[in-house]
Short mmCIF file of C-alpha atoms in Angstrom, two decimals:
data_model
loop_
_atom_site.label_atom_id
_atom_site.label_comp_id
_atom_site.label_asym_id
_atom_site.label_seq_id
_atom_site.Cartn_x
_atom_site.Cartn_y
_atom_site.Cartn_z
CA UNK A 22 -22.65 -17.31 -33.97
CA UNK A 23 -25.44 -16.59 -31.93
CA UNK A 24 -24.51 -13.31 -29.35
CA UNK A 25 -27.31 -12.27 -26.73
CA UNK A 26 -26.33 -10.13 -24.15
CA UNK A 27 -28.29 -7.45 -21.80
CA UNK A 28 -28.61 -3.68 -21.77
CA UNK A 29 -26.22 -1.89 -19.48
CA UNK A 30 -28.74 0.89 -19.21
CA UNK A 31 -32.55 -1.04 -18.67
CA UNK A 32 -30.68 -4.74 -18.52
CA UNK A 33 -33.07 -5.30 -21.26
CA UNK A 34 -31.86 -8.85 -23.03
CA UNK A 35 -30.57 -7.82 -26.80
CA UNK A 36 -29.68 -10.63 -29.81
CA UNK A 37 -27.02 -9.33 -31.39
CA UNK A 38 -26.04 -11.78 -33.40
CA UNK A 39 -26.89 -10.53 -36.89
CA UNK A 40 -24.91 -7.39 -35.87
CA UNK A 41 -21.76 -6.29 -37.42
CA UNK A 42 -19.02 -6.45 -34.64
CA UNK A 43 -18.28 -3.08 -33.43
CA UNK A 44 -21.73 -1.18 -34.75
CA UNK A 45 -23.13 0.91 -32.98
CA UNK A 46 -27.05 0.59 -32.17
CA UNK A 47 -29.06 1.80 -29.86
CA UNK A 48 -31.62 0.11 -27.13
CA UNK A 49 -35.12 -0.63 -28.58
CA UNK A 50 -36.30 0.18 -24.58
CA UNK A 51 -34.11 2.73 -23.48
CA UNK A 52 -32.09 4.47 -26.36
CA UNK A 53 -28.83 3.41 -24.88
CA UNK A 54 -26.11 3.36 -27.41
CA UNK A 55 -24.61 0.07 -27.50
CA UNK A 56 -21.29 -1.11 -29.18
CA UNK A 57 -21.65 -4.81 -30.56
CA UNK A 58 -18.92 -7.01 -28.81
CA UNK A 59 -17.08 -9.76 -30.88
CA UNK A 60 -17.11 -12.84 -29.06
CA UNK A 61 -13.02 -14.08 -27.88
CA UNK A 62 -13.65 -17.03 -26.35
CA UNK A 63 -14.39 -16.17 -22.52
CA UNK A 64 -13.81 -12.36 -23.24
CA UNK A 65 -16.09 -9.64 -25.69
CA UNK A 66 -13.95 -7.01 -27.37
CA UNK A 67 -16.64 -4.29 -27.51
CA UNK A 68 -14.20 -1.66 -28.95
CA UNK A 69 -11.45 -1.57 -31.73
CA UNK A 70 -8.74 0.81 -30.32
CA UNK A 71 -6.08 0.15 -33.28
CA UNK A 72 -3.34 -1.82 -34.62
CA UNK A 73 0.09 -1.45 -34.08
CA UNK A 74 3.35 -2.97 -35.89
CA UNK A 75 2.80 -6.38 -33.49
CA UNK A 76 -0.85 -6.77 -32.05
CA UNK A 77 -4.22 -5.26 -32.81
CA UNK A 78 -5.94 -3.62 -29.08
CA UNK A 79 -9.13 -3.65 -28.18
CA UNK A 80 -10.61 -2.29 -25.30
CA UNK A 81 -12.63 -5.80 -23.80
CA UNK A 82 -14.75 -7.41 -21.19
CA UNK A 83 -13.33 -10.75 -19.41
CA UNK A 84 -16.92 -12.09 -18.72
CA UNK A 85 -15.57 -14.71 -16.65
CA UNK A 86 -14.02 -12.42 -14.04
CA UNK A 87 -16.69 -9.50 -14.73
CA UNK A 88 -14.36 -6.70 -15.12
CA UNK A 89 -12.63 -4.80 -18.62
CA UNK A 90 -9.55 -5.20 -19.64
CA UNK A 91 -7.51 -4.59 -22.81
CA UNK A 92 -6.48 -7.40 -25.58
CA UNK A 93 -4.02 -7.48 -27.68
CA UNK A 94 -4.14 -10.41 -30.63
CA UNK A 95 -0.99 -10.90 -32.18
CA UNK A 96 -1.67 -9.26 -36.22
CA UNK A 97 -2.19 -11.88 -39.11
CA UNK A 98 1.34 -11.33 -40.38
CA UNK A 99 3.22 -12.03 -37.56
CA UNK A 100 5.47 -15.37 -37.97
CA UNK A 101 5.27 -18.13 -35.04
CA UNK A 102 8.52 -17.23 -34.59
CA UNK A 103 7.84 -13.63 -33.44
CA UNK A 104 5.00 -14.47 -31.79
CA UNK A 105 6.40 -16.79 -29.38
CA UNK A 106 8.69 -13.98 -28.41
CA UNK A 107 5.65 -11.70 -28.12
CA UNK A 108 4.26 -14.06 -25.57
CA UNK A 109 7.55 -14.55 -23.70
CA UNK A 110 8.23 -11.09 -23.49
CA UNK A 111 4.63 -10.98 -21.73
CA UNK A 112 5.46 -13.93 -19.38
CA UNK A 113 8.08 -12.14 -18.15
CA UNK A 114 6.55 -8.30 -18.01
CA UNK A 115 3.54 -10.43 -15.79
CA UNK A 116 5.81 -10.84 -12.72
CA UNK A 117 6.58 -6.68 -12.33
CA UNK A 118 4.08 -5.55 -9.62
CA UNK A 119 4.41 -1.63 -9.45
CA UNK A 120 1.72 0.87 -9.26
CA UNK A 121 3.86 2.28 -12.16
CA UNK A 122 3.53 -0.78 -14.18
CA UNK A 123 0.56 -2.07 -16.31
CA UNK A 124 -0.42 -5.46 -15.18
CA UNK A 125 -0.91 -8.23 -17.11
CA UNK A 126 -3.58 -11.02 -16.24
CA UNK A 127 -3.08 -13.42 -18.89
CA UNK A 128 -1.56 -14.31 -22.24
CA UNK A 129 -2.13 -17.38 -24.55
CA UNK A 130 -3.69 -18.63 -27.58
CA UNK A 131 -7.11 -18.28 -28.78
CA UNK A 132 -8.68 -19.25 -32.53
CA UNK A 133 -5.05 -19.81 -33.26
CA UNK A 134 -4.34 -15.99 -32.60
CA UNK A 135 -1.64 -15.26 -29.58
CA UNK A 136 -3.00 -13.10 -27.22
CA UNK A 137 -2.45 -11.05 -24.15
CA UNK A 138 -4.82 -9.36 -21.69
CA UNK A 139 -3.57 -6.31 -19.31
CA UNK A 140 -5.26 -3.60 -16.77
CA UNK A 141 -7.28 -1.48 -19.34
CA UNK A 142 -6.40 2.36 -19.09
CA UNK A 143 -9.22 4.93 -19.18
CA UNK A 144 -7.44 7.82 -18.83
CA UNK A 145 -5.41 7.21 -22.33
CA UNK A 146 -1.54 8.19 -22.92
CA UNK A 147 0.76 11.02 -22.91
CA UNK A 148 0.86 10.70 -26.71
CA UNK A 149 -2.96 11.76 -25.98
CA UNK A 150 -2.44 14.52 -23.61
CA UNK A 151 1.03 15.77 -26.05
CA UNK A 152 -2.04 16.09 -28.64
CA UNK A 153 -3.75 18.35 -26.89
CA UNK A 154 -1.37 21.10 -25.87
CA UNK A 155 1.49 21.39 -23.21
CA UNK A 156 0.71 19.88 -20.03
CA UNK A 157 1.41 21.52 -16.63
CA UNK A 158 4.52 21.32 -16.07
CA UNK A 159 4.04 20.34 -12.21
CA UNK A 160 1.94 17.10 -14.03
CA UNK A 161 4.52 16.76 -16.65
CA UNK A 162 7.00 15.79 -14.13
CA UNK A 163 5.07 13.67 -11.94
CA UNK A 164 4.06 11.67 -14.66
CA UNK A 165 8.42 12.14 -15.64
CA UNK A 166 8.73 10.67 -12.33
CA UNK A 167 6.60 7.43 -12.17
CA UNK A 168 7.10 6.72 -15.28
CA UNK A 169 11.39 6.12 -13.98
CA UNK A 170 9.89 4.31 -11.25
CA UNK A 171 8.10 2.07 -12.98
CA UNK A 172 10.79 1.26 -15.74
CA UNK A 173 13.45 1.02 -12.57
CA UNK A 174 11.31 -1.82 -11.07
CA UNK A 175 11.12 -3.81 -14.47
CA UNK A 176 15.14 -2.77 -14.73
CA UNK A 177 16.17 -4.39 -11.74
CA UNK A 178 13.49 -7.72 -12.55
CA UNK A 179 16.05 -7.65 -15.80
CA UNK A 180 12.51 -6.76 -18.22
CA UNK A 181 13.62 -4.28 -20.85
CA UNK A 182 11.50 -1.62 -22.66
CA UNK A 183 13.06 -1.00 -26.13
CA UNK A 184 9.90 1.37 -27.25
CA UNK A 185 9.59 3.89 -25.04
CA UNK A 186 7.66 6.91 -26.64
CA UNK A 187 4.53 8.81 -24.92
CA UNK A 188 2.61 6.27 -26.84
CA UNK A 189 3.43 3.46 -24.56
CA UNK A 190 2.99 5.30 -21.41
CA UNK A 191 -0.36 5.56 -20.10
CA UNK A 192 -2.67 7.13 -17.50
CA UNK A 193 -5.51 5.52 -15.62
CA UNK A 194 -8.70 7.45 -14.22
CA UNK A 195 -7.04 9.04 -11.31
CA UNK A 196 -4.45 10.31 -13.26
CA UNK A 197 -1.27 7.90 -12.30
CA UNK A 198 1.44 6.70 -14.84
CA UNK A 199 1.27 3.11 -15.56
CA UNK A 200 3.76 2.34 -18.32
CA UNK A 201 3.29 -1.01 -20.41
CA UNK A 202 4.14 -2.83 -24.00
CA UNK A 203 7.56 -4.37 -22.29
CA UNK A 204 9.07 -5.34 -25.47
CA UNK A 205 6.03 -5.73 -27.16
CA UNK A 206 7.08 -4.10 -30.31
CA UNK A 207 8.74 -6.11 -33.26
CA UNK A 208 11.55 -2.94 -33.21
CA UNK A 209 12.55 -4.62 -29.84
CA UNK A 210 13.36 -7.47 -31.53
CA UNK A 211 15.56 -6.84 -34.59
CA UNK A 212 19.05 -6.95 -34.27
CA UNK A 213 20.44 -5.80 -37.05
CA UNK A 214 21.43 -1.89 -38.08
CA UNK A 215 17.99 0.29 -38.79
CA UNK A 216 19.87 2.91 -40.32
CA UNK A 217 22.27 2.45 -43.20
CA UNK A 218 23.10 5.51 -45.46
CA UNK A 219 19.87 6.65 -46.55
CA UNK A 220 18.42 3.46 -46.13
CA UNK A 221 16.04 3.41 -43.14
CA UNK A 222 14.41 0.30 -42.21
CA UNK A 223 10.67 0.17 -42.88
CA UNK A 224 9.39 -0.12 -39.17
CA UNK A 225 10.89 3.14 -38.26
CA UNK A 226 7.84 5.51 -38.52
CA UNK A 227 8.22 9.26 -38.13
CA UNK A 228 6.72 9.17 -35.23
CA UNK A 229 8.90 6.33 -33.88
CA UNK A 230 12.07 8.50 -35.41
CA UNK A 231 11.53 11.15 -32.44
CA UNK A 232 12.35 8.22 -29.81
CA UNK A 233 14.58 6.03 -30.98
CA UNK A 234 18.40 5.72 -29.86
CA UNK A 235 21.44 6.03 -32.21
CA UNK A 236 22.87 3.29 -30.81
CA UNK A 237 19.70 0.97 -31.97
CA UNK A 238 19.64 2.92 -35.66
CA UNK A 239 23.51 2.16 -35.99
CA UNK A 240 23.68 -1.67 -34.62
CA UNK A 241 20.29 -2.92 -33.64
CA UNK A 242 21.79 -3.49 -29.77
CA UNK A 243 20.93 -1.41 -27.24
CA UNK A 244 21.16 -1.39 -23.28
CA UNK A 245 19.43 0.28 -20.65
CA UNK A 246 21.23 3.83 -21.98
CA UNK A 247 19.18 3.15 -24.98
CA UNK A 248 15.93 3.22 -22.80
CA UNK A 249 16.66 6.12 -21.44
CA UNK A 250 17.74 7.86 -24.68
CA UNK A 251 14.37 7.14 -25.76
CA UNK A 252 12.65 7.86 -22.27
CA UNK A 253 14.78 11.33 -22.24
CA UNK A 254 13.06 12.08 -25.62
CA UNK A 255 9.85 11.44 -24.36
CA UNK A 256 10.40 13.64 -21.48
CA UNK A 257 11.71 16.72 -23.89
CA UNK A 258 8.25 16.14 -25.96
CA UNK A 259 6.21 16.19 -22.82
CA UNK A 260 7.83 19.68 -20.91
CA UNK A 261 8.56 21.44 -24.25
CA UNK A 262 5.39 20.16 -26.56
CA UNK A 263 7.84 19.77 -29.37
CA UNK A 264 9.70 16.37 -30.44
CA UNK A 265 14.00 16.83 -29.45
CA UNK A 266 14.28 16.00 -33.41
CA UNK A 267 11.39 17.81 -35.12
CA UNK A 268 12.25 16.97 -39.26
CA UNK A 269 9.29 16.37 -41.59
CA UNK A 270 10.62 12.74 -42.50
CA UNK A 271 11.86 9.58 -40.13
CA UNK A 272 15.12 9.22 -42.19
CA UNK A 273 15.84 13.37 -41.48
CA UNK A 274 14.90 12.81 -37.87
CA UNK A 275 17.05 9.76 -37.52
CA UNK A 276 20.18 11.58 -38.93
CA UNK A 277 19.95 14.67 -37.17
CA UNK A 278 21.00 12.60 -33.95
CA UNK A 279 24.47 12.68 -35.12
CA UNK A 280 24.39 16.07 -36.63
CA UNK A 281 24.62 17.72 -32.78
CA UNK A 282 22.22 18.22 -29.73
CA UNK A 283 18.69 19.67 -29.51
CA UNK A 284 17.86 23.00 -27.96
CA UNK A 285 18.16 22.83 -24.15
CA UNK A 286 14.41 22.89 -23.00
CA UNK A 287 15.45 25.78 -20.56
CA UNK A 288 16.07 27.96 -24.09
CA UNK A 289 12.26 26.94 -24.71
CA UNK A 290 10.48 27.42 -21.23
CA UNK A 291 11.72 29.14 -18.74
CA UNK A 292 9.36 27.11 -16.21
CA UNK A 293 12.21 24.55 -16.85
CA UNK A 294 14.57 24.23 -14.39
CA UNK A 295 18.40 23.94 -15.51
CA UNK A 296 18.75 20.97 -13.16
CA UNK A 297 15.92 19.15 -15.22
CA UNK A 298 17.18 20.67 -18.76
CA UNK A 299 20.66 19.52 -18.03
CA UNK A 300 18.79 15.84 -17.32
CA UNK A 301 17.37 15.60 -20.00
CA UNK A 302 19.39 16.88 -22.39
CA UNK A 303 22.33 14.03 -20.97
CA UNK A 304 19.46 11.36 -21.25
CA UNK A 305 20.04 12.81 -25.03
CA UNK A 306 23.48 12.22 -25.10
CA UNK A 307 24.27 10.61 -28.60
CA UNK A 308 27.02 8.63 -26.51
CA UNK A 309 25.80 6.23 -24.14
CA UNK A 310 28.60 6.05 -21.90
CA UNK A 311 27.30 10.00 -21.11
CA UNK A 312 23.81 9.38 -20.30
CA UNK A 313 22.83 8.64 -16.75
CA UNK A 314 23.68 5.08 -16.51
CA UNK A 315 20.78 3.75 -14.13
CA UNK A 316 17.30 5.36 -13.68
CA UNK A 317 18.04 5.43 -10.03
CA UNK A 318 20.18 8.33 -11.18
CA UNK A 319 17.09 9.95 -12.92
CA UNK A 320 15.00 9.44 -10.40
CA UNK A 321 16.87 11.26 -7.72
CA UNK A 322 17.15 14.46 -10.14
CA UNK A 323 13.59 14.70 -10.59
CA UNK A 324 12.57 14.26 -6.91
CA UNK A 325 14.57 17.71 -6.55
CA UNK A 326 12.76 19.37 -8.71
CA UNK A 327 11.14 22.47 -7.39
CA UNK A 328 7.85 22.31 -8.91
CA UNK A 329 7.41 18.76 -7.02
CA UNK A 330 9.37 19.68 -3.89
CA UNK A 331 7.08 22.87 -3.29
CA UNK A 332 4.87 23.02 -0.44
CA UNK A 333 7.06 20.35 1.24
CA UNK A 334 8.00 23.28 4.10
CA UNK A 335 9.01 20.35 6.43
CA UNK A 336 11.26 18.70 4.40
CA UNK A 337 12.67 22.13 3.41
CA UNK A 338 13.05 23.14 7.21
CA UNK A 339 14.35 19.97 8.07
CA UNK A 340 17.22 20.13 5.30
CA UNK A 341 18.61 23.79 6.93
CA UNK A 342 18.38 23.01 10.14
CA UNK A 343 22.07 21.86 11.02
CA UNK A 344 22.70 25.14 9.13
CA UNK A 345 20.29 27.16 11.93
CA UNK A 346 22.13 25.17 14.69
CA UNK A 347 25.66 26.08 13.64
CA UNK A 348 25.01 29.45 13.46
CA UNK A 349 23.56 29.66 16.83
CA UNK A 350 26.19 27.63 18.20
CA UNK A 351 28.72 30.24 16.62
CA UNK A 352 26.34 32.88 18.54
CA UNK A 353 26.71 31.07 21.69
CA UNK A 354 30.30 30.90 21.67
CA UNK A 355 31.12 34.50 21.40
CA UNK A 356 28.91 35.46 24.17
CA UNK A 357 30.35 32.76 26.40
CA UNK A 358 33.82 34.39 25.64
CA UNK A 359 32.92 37.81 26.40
CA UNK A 360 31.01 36.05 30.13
CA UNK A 361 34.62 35.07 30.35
CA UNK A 362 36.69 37.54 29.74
CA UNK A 363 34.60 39.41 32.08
CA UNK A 364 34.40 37.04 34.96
CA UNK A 365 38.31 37.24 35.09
CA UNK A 366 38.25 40.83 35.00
CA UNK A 367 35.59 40.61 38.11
CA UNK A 368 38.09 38.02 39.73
CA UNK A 369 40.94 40.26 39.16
CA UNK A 370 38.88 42.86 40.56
CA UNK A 371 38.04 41.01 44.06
CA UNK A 372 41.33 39.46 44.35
CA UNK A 373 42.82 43.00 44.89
CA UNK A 374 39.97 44.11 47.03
CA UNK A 375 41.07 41.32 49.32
CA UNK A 376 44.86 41.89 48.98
CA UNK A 377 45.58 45.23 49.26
CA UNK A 378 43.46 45.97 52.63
CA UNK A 379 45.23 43.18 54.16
CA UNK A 380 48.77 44.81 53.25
CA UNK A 381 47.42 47.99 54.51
CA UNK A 382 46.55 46.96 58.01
CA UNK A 383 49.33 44.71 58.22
CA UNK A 384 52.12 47.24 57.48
CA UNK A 385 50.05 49.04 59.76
CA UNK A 386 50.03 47.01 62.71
CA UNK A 387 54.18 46.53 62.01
CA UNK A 388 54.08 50.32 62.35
CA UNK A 389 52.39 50.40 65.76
CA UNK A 390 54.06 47.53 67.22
CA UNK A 391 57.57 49.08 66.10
CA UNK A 392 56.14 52.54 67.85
CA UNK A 393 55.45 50.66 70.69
CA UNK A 394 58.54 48.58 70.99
CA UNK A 395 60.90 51.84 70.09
CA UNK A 396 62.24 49.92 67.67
CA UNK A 397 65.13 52.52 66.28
CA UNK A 398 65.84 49.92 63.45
CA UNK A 399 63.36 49.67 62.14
CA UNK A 400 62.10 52.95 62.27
CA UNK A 401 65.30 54.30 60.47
CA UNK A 402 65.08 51.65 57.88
CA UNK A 403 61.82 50.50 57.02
CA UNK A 404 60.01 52.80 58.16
CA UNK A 405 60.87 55.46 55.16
CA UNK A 406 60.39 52.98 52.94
CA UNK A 407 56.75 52.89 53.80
CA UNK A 408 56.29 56.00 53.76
CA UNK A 409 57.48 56.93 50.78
CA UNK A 410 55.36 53.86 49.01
CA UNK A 411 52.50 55.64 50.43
CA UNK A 412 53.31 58.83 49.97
CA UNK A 413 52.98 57.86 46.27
CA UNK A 414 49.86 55.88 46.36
CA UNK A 415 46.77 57.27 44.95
CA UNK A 416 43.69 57.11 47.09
CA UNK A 417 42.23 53.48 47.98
CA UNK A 418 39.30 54.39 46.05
CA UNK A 419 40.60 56.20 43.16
CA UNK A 420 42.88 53.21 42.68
CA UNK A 421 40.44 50.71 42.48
CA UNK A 422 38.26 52.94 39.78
CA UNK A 423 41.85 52.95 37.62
CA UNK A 424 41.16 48.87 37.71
CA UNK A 425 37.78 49.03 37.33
#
């Protein structure tokens, strides 16, 4: 098959169609190193990224459109019968539009292979990043985060995971979480018991064994709990850099589900919150009527965290401010009582400076108009009365000080 293409670096033209696909040469002009494509119809596959139990991945050019992408080609082994669902399950995961979601462009059938091509992801997956240490744990639950975003959109679009594991959730160059492989997996699609005894079915990988739910080991069935058993797992892996189940074989792994619950991830790192360790370690419930039952419910946990919610001083200060107001209002109110209190006391006050000079003068003024009038009555009768009420009266002044 005749393959002539030009050099990315001097755009001198190259025939490459002796070459072994995938070689690696270098430009007779300009040194460049060059990876043979393999011709797929319209699209090159320039690099073989691996195989998995359904599809082989390569990381490809779509020459029509001009732009990379990643193929998967259903494997050799694969019966028509599973690889019709493998391109239904695309069909379906190609309506999700999310930023948390990897697209997919196209699926079909090419050189009677199925095939699929999605949004190619430079920046790897966490399965990557898990092999090179511990993230930060600020990163390792933003990534948490999208990644329940994205699987919430393709939740409520009724599109089901059934292989969630760091392996299937990747990054692109900026750094965002774009999960993909929406039942892509031939685990999604057996329905019958994976675990029997000490028999454990063949698919079940030791890496896989870190992921999966009891539930799907016991019957084959699972429901969205059993996606976010497995995304739960994930999440343990990612903030603790150790699998929840950590046995040297699958079949060990798989049982130790039912033997009790892994270490809390707070016991591990005390940069783990116990909000987030009690998420995740309910996520890990071996029941799934205990789990969070929507990842709504997930989602809402993690947006608390503090390492996420930190330098978010507006939101902080807008969350205590009814607190602020009440207490000033309680402030407010005490002072206003003591104003009160006081402004009766002053009324009090000035009601008796009012009174008592009017009684004065007018007893007064009955005095001098009963002196005037010889009134002998009045003199012999009211008159001591009077004067023994003021007789026993203290000062004007000194009585209004006593108020005071």
């Amino acid at each position: 098959m005749s393959l002539k293409i030009s050099c990315f670096g001097c755009s001198q033209k190259l025939d490459l169609s002796e070459m072994k696909p995938f070689s690696r040469i270098k430009c007779p002009v300009c040194s460049v190193e060059i990876i043979v494509p393999k011709p797929f119809g319209n699209i090159l596959l320039e690099e073989d990224l691996g195989s998995g139990t359904l599809a082989h991945v390569y990381r490809s050019m779509d020459v029509t459109l001009d732009r990379e992408v990643a193929l998967k080609v259903v494997n050799d082994d694969i019966d028509k019968e599973m690889s019709d669902k493998f391109i239904s399950e695309a069909r379906k995961a190609s309506n999700l539009n999310h930023p948390n979601v990897i697209p997919i462009y196209s699926c079909g059938e090419m050189d009677e292979h199925d095939f699929i091509t999605m949004q190619y992801m430079d920046g790897g997956t966490l399965k990557r990043k898990l092999s090179k240490g511990v993230p930060d744990k600020k990163d390792a639950l933003r990534w948490m985060l999208e990644t329940a975003k994205g699987l919430e959109t393709a939740y409520i679009a009724d599109v089901f995971h059934y292989n969630i594991t760091p392996a299937t959730i990747f990054l692109d160059s900026d750094g965002n979480i774009k999960i993909g492989d929406f039942g892509l997996s031939r685990i999604a699609h057996i329905s019958e018991p994976l675990l029997d005894g000490d028999d454990l079915h063949e698919l079940i990988t030791l890496e896989l064994s870190h992921y999966i739910s009891p539930e799907k080991l016991s019957s084959g069935e699972q429901e969205i709990t059993g996606d976010i058993y497995s995304l739960g797992a994930s999440f343990y892996h990612l903030l603790t850099g150790f699998p929840a189940f950590g046995a040297d074989t699958a079949l060990e792994n798989c049982k130790e589900r039912y033997t009790g619950p892994p270490k809390p991830p707070k016991k591990i790192s005390k940069q783990i919150s116990i909000e987030i360790s009690d998420l995740i370690m309910r996520m890990l419930n071996v029941y799934p009527s205990e789990r969070p039952q929507s990842y709504t419910e997930v989602i809402e946990i993690l947006e608390r965290a503090p390492l996420l919610t930190k330098g978010q001083s507006k939101t902080i200060v807008s969350n205590q401010k009814p607190i602020s107001i009440k207490r000033k209002e309680k402030k407010v109110l005490v002072v206003s009582q003591d104003i009160i209190n006081r402004e009766v006391e002053m009324k009090s006050v000035g009601f008796l400076w009012y009174v008592i000079p009017i009684l004065v003068i007018s007893v007064l003024l009955l005095l001098g108009v009963a002196h005037v009038l010889n009134l002998s009555w009045y003199e012999n009768h009211i008159l001591p009365v009077f004067q023994n009420f003021f007789a026993q009266l203290p000062t004007l002044s000194t009585f209004v000080t006593t108020l005071l």
